[in-house]
Short mmCIF file of C-alpha atoms and ligand atoms in Angstrom, two decimals:
data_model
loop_
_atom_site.label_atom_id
_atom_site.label_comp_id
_atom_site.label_asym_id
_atom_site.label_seq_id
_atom_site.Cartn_x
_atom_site.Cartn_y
_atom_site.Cartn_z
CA UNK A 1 139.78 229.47 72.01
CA UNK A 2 142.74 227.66 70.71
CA UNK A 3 143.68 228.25 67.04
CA UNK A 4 143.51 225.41 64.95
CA UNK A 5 147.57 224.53 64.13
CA UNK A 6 148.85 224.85 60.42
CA UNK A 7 151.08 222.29 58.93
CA UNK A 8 153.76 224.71 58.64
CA UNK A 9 153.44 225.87 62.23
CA UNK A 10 153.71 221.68 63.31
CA UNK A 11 156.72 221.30 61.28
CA UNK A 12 158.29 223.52 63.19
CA UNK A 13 157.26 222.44 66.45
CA UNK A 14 157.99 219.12 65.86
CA UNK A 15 161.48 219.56 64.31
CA UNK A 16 162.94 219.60 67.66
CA UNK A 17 161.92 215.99 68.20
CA UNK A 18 163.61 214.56 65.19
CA UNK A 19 167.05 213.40 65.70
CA UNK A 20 168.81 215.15 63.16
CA UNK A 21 167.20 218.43 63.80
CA UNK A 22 169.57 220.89 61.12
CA UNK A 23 165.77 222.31 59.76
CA UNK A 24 166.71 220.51 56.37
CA UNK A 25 163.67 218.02 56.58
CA UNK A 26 161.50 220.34 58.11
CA UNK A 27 162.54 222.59 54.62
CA UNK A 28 162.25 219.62 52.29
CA UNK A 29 158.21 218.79 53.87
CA UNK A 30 157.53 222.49 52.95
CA UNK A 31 158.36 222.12 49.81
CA UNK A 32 156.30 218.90 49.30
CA UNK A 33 153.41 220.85 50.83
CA UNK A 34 154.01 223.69 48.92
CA UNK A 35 154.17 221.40 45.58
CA UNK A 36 150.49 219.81 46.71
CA UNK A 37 148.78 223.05 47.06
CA UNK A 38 149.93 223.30 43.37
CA UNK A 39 148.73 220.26 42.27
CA UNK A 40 145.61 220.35 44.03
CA UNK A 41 144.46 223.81 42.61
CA UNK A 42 145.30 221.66 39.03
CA UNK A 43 143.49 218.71 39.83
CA UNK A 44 140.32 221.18 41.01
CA UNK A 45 140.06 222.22 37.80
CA UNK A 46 140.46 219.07 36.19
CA UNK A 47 136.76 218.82 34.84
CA UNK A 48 136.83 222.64 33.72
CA UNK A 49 139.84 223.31 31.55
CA UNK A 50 140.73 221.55 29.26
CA UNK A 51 143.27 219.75 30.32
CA UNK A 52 141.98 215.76 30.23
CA UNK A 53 142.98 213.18 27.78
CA UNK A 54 145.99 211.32 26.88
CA UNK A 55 149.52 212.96 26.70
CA UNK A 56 150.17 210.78 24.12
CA UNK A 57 153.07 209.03 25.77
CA UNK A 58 153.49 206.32 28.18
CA UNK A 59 155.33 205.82 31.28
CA UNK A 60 158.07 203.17 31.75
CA UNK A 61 155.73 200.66 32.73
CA UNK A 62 153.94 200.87 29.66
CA UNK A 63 150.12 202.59 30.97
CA UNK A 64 149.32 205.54 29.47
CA UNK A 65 150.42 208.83 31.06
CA UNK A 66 147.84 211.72 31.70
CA UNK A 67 148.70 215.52 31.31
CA UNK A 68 148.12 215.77 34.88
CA UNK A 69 150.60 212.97 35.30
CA UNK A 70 153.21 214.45 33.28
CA UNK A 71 152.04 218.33 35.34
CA UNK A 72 152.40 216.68 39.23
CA UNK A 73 155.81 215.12 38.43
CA UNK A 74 157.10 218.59 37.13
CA UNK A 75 155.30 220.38 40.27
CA UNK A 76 157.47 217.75 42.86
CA UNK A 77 160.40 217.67 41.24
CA UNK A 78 160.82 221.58 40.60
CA UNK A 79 160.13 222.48 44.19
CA UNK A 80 162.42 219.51 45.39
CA UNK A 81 164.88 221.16 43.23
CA UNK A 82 164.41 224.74 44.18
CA UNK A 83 165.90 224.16 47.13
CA UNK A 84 168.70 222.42 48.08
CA UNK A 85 167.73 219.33 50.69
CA UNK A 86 167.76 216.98 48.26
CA UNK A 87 170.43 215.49 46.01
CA UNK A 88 168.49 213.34 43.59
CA UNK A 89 164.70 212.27 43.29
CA UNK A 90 163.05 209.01 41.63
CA UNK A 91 159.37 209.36 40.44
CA UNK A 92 157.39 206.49 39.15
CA UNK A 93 156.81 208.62 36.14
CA UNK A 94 160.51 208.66 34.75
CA UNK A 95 162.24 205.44 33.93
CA UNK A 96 165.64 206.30 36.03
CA UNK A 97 165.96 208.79 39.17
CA UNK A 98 167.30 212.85 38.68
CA UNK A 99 170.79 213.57 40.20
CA UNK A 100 170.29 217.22 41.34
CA UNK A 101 174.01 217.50 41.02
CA UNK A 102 174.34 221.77 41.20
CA UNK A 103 176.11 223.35 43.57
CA UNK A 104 173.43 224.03 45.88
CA UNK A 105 172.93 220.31 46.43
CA UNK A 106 175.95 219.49 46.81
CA UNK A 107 175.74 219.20 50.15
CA UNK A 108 172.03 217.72 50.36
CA UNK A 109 171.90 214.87 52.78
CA UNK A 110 168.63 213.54 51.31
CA UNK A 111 167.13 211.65 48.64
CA UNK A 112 162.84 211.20 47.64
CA UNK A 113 160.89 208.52 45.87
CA UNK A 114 158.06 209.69 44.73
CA UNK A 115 154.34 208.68 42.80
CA UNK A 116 153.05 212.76 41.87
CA UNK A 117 149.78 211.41 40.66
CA UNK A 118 148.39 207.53 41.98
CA UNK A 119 145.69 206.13 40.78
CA UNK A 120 145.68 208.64 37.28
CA UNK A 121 143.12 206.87 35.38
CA UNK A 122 140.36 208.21 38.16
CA UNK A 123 141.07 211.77 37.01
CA UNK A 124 138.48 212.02 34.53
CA UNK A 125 135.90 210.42 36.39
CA UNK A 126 136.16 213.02 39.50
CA UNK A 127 137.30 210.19 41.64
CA UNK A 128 139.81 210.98 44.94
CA UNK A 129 143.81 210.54 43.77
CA UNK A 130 147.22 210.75 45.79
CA UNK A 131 150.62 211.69 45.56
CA UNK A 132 152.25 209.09 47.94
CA UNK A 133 156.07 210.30 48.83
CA UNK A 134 159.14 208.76 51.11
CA UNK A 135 162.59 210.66 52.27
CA UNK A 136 165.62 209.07 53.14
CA UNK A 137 169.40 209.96 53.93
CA UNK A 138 171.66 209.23 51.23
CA UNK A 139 174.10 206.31 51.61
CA UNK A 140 176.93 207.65 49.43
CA UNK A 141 179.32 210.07 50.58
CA UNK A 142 177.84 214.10 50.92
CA UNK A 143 179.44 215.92 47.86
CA UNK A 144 179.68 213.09 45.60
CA UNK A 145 177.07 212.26 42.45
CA UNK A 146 173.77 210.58 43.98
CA UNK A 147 174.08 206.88 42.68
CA UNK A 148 170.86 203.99 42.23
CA UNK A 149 171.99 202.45 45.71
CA UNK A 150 170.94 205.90 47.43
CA UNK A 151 167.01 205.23 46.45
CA UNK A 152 167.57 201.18 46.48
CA UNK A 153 167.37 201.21 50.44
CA UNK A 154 165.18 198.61 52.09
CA UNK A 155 161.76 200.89 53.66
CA UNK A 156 162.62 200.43 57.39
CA UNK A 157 165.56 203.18 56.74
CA UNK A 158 163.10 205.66 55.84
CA UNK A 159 163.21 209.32 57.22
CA UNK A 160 159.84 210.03 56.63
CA UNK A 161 157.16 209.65 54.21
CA UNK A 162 153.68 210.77 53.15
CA UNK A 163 150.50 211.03 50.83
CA UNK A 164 148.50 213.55 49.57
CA UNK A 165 145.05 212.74 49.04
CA UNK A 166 142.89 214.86 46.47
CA UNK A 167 139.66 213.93 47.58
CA UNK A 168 136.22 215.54 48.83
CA UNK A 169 138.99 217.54 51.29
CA UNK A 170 142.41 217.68 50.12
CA UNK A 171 144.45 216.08 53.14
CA UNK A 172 148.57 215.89 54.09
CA UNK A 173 149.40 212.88 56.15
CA UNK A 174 152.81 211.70 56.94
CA UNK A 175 154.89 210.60 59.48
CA UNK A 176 158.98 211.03 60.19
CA UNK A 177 158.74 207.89 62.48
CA UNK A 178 156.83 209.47 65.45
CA UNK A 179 153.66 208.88 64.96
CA UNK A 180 151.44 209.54 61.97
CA UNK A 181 149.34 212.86 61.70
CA UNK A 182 146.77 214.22 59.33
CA UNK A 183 146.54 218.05 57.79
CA UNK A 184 143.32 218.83 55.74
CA UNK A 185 143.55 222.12 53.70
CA UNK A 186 141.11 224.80 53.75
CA UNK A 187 140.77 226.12 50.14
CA UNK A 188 139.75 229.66 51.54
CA UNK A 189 142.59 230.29 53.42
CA UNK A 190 145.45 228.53 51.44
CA UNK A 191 146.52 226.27 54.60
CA UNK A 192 146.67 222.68 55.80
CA UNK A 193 145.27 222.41 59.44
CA UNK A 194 145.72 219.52 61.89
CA UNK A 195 142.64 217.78 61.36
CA UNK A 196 143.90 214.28 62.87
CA UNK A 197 146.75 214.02 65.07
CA UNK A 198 148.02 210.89 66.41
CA UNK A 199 145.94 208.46 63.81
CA UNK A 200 145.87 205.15 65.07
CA UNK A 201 144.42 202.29 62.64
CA UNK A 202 142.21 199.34 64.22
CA UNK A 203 143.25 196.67 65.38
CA UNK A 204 140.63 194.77 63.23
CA UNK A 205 138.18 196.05 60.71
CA UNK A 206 135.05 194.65 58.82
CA UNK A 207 136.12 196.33 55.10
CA UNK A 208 138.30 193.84 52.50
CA UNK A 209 139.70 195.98 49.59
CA UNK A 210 141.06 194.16 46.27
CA UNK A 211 140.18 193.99 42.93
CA UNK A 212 138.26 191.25 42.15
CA UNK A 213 137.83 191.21 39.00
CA UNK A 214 140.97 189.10 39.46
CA UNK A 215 139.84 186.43 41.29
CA UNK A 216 140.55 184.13 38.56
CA UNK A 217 144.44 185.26 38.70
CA UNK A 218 145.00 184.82 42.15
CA UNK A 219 146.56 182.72 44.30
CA UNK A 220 144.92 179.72 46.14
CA UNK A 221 145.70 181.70 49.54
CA UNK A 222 143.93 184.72 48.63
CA UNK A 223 140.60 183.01 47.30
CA UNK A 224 140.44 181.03 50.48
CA UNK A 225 140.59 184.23 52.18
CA UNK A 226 138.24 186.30 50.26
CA UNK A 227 135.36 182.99 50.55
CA UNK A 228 136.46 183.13 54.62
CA UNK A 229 135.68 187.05 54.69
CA UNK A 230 132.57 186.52 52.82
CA UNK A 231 131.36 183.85 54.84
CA UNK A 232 128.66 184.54 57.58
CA UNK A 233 129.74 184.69 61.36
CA UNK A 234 128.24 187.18 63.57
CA UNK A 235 130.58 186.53 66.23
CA UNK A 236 133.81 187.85 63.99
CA UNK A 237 131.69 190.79 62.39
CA UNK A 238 131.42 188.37 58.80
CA UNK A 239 130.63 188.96 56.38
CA UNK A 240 133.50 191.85 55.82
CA UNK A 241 132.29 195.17 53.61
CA UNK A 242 134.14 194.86 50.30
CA UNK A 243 135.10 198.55 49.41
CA UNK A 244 137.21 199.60 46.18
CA UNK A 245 138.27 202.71 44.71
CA UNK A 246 141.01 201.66 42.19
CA UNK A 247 142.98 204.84 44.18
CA UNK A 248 145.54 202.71 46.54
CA UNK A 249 145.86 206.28 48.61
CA UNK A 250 142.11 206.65 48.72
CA UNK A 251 141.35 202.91 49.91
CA UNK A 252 144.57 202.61 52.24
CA UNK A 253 142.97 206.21 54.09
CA UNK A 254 139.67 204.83 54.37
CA UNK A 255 141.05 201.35 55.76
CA UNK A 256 143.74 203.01 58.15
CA UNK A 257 140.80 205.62 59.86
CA UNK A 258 137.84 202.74 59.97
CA UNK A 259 139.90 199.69 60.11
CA UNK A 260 140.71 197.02 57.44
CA UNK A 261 142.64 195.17 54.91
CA UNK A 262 144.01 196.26 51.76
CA UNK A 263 145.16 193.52 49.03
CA UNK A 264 147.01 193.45 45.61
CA UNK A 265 148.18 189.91 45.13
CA UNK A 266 150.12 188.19 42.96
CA UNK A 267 147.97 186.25 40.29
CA UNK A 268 149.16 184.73 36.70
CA UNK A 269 148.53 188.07 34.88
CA UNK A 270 150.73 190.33 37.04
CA UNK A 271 153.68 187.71 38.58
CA UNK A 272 154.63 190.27 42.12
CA UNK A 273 151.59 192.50 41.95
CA UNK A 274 151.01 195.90 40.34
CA UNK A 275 152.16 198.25 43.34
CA UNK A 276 155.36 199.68 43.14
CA UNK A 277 157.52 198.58 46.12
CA UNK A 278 159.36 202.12 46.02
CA UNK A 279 157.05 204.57 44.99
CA UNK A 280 153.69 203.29 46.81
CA UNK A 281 153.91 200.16 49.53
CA UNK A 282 157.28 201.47 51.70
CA UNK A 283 155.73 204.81 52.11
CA UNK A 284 152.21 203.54 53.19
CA UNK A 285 154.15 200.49 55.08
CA UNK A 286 156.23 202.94 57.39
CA UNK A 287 152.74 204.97 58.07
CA UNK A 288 150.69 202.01 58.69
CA UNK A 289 153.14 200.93 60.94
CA UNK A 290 153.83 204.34 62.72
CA UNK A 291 149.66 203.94 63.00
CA UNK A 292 149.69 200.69 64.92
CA UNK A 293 149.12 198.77 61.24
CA UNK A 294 150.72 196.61 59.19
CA UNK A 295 152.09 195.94 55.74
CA UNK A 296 153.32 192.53 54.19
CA UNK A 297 154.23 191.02 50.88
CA UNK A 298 152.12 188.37 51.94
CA UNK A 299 154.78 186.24 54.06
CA UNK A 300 157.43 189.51 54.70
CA UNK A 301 156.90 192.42 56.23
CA UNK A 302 157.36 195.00 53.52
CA UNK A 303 159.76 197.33 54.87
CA UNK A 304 162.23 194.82 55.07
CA UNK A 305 162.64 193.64 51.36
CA UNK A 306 165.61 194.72 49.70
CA UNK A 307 165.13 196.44 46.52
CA UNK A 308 166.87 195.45 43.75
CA UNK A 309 165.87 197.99 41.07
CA UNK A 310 163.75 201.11 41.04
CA UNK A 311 160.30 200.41 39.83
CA UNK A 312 159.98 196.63 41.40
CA UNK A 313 156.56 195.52 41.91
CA UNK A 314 155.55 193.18 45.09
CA UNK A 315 152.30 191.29 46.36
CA UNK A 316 150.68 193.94 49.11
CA UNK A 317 148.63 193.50 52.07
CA UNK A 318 148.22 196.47 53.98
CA UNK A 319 145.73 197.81 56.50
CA UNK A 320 144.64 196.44 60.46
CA UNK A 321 147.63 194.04 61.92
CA UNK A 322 145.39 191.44 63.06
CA UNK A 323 143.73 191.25 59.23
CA UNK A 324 147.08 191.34 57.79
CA UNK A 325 147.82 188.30 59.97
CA UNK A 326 144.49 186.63 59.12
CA UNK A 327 145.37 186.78 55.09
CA UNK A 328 148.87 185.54 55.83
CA UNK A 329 147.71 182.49 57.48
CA UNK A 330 146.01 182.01 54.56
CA UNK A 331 148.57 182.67 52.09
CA UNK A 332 150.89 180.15 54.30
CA UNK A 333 148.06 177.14 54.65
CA UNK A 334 147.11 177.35 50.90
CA UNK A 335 149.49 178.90 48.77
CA UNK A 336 151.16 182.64 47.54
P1 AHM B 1 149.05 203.88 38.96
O1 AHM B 1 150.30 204.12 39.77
O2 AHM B 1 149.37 203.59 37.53
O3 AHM B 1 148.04 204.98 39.12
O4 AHM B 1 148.42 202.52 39.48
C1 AHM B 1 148.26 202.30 40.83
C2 AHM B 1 146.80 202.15 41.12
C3 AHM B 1 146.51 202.19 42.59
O5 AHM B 1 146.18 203.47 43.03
C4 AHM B 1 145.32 201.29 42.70
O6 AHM B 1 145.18 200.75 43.98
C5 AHM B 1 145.61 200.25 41.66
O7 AHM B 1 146.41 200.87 40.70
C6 AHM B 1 144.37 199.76 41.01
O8 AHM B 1 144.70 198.78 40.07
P2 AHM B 1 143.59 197.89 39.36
O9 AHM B 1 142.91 198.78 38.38
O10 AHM B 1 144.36 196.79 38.72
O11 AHM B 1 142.67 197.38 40.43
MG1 MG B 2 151.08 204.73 41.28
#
């Protein structure tokens, strides 16, 4: 019988493969998985200690931040720290990025966006939550201070990037531009197993996932879409399930292993969206499209925006290319 492969032990094997193979990335995912196994054995015990509630501060954009908000972004940014891969870090929970600029990173090569805890406000309700993350190279010179235009780099010059889900299995899946794989951890034993190698999202799916409870916001585009998806047609598998978590991670996993579309549009309350073009739609962009998918601002494809400061927010569609397609004929017929 074969054994089942650890994360650690495919890190390894697969470090060969990546073009600059000096271990330093294969280092800097430990210590990402290290940090999850961390946060997951917090976020197990959310409903028994007594840890819920409001920190009683808020994070930059102005939503309240939860302890184990405030606990994940430690967790990251101490093991990212502890070793010395990385230069400098951004986190959606702090309003500018860390310079890690010690002597053991003085020589780092790489820099990481990342969200600790999406999709907080689920927490107390024992609903699945993520920690989405993306690595790149620096662009400044090795040995100088880490500056904004290191983490300001458009999403197609990502190194890798990644999620955590927290859900009813605890699950690693990332991709450093090979190919997207899946790791699901078995609390027993302390490891992350390959559990789904080579994922590969549908072509086309039958499950639509947006908040509507914001119809009235949107944009012309996106109502015409949402009454075409509801409409009946056997012959195009219509009407489309709607399914919605309020966890981006949780509904982007579901719609990348079953097929289908993930949505936050603009709409008159929020001008470019909620999602974070940094810390949550480049990441999932450069895995939906390592997984056959796609990822858009609605007319763009996602990866290729340039950012123009840290916690920018943009329109997302996300999910099954030829859905993503669908919506942006939409979007282009009737209006963004
Ligand atoms: P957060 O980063 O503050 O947790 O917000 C992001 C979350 C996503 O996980 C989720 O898809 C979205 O917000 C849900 O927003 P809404 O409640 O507006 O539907
Ligand atoms: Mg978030």
């Amino acid at each position: 019988m074969k054994l089942p492969q650890t994360l650690g032990e495919y890190i390894i094997e697969n470090q060969k493969d990546f073009p600059y193979a000096s271990g330093e990335l294969s280092q800097l995912l430990s210590s990402i998985r290290i940090a999850a196994k961390v946060v997951n054995r917090e976020i197990n015990k959310a409903g028994l200690v007594d840890i819920l509630g409001q920190a009683g501060n808020e994070n930059v954009q102005g939503e309240d931040q939860m302890k184990l908000d405030v606990f994940a972004d430690e967790v990251f940014i101490r093991a990212l720290r502890a070793r010395g891969e990385v230069c400098g870090v951004a986190s959606e929970e702090n309003e500018d990025y860390i310079a890690f600029d010690d002597p053991i990173h003085s020589t780092s090569k790489y820099v990481v966006l990342i969200d600790p805890l999406d999709g907080s406000s689920n927490i107390d309700v024992n609903v699945s939550i993520g920690t989405i993350f993306s690595i790149y190279r620096r662009v400044t010179d090795i040995g100088s201070p880490v500056t904004l235009e290191d983490f300001l780099q458009p999403g197609h010059q990502q190194v890798a990037a990644g999620y955590v889900v927290y859900g009813s299995s605890t699950m690693i899946v990332y991709t450093t531009g090979n190919g997207v794989n899946g790791f699901t951890f078995d609390p027993g034993i302390g490891s992350f197993y390959l559990s789904h190698p080579n994922i590969s999202i549908p072509e086309s799916g039958k499950i639509y996932s947006i908040n509507e409870g914001n119809y009235v916001h949107f944009p012309e585009g996106v109502k015409k879409y949402l009454k075409y998806v509801q409409e009946l047609d056997p012959e195009t598998h219509r009407p489309y399930s709607s399914r919605y978590i309020g966890s981006l991670v949780s509904d982007f996993h579901r719609n990348m292993l079953k097929g289908g579309i993930y949505i936050y549009p603009r709409g008159t309350k929020a001008p470019n969206g909620k999602l974070r073009l940094l810390y949550e739609c480049n990441p999932l962009a450069f895995i939906a499209e390592q997984a056959n998918g796609k990822a858009s601002d609605g007319t763009q494809r996602i990866m290729d925006l340039q950012p123009t400061e840290l916690h920018q927010r943009v329109p997302y569609f996300i999910g099954s290319r030829k859905m993503v397609e669908e919506a942006e004929r939409f979007l282009k017929e009737h209006g963004e």
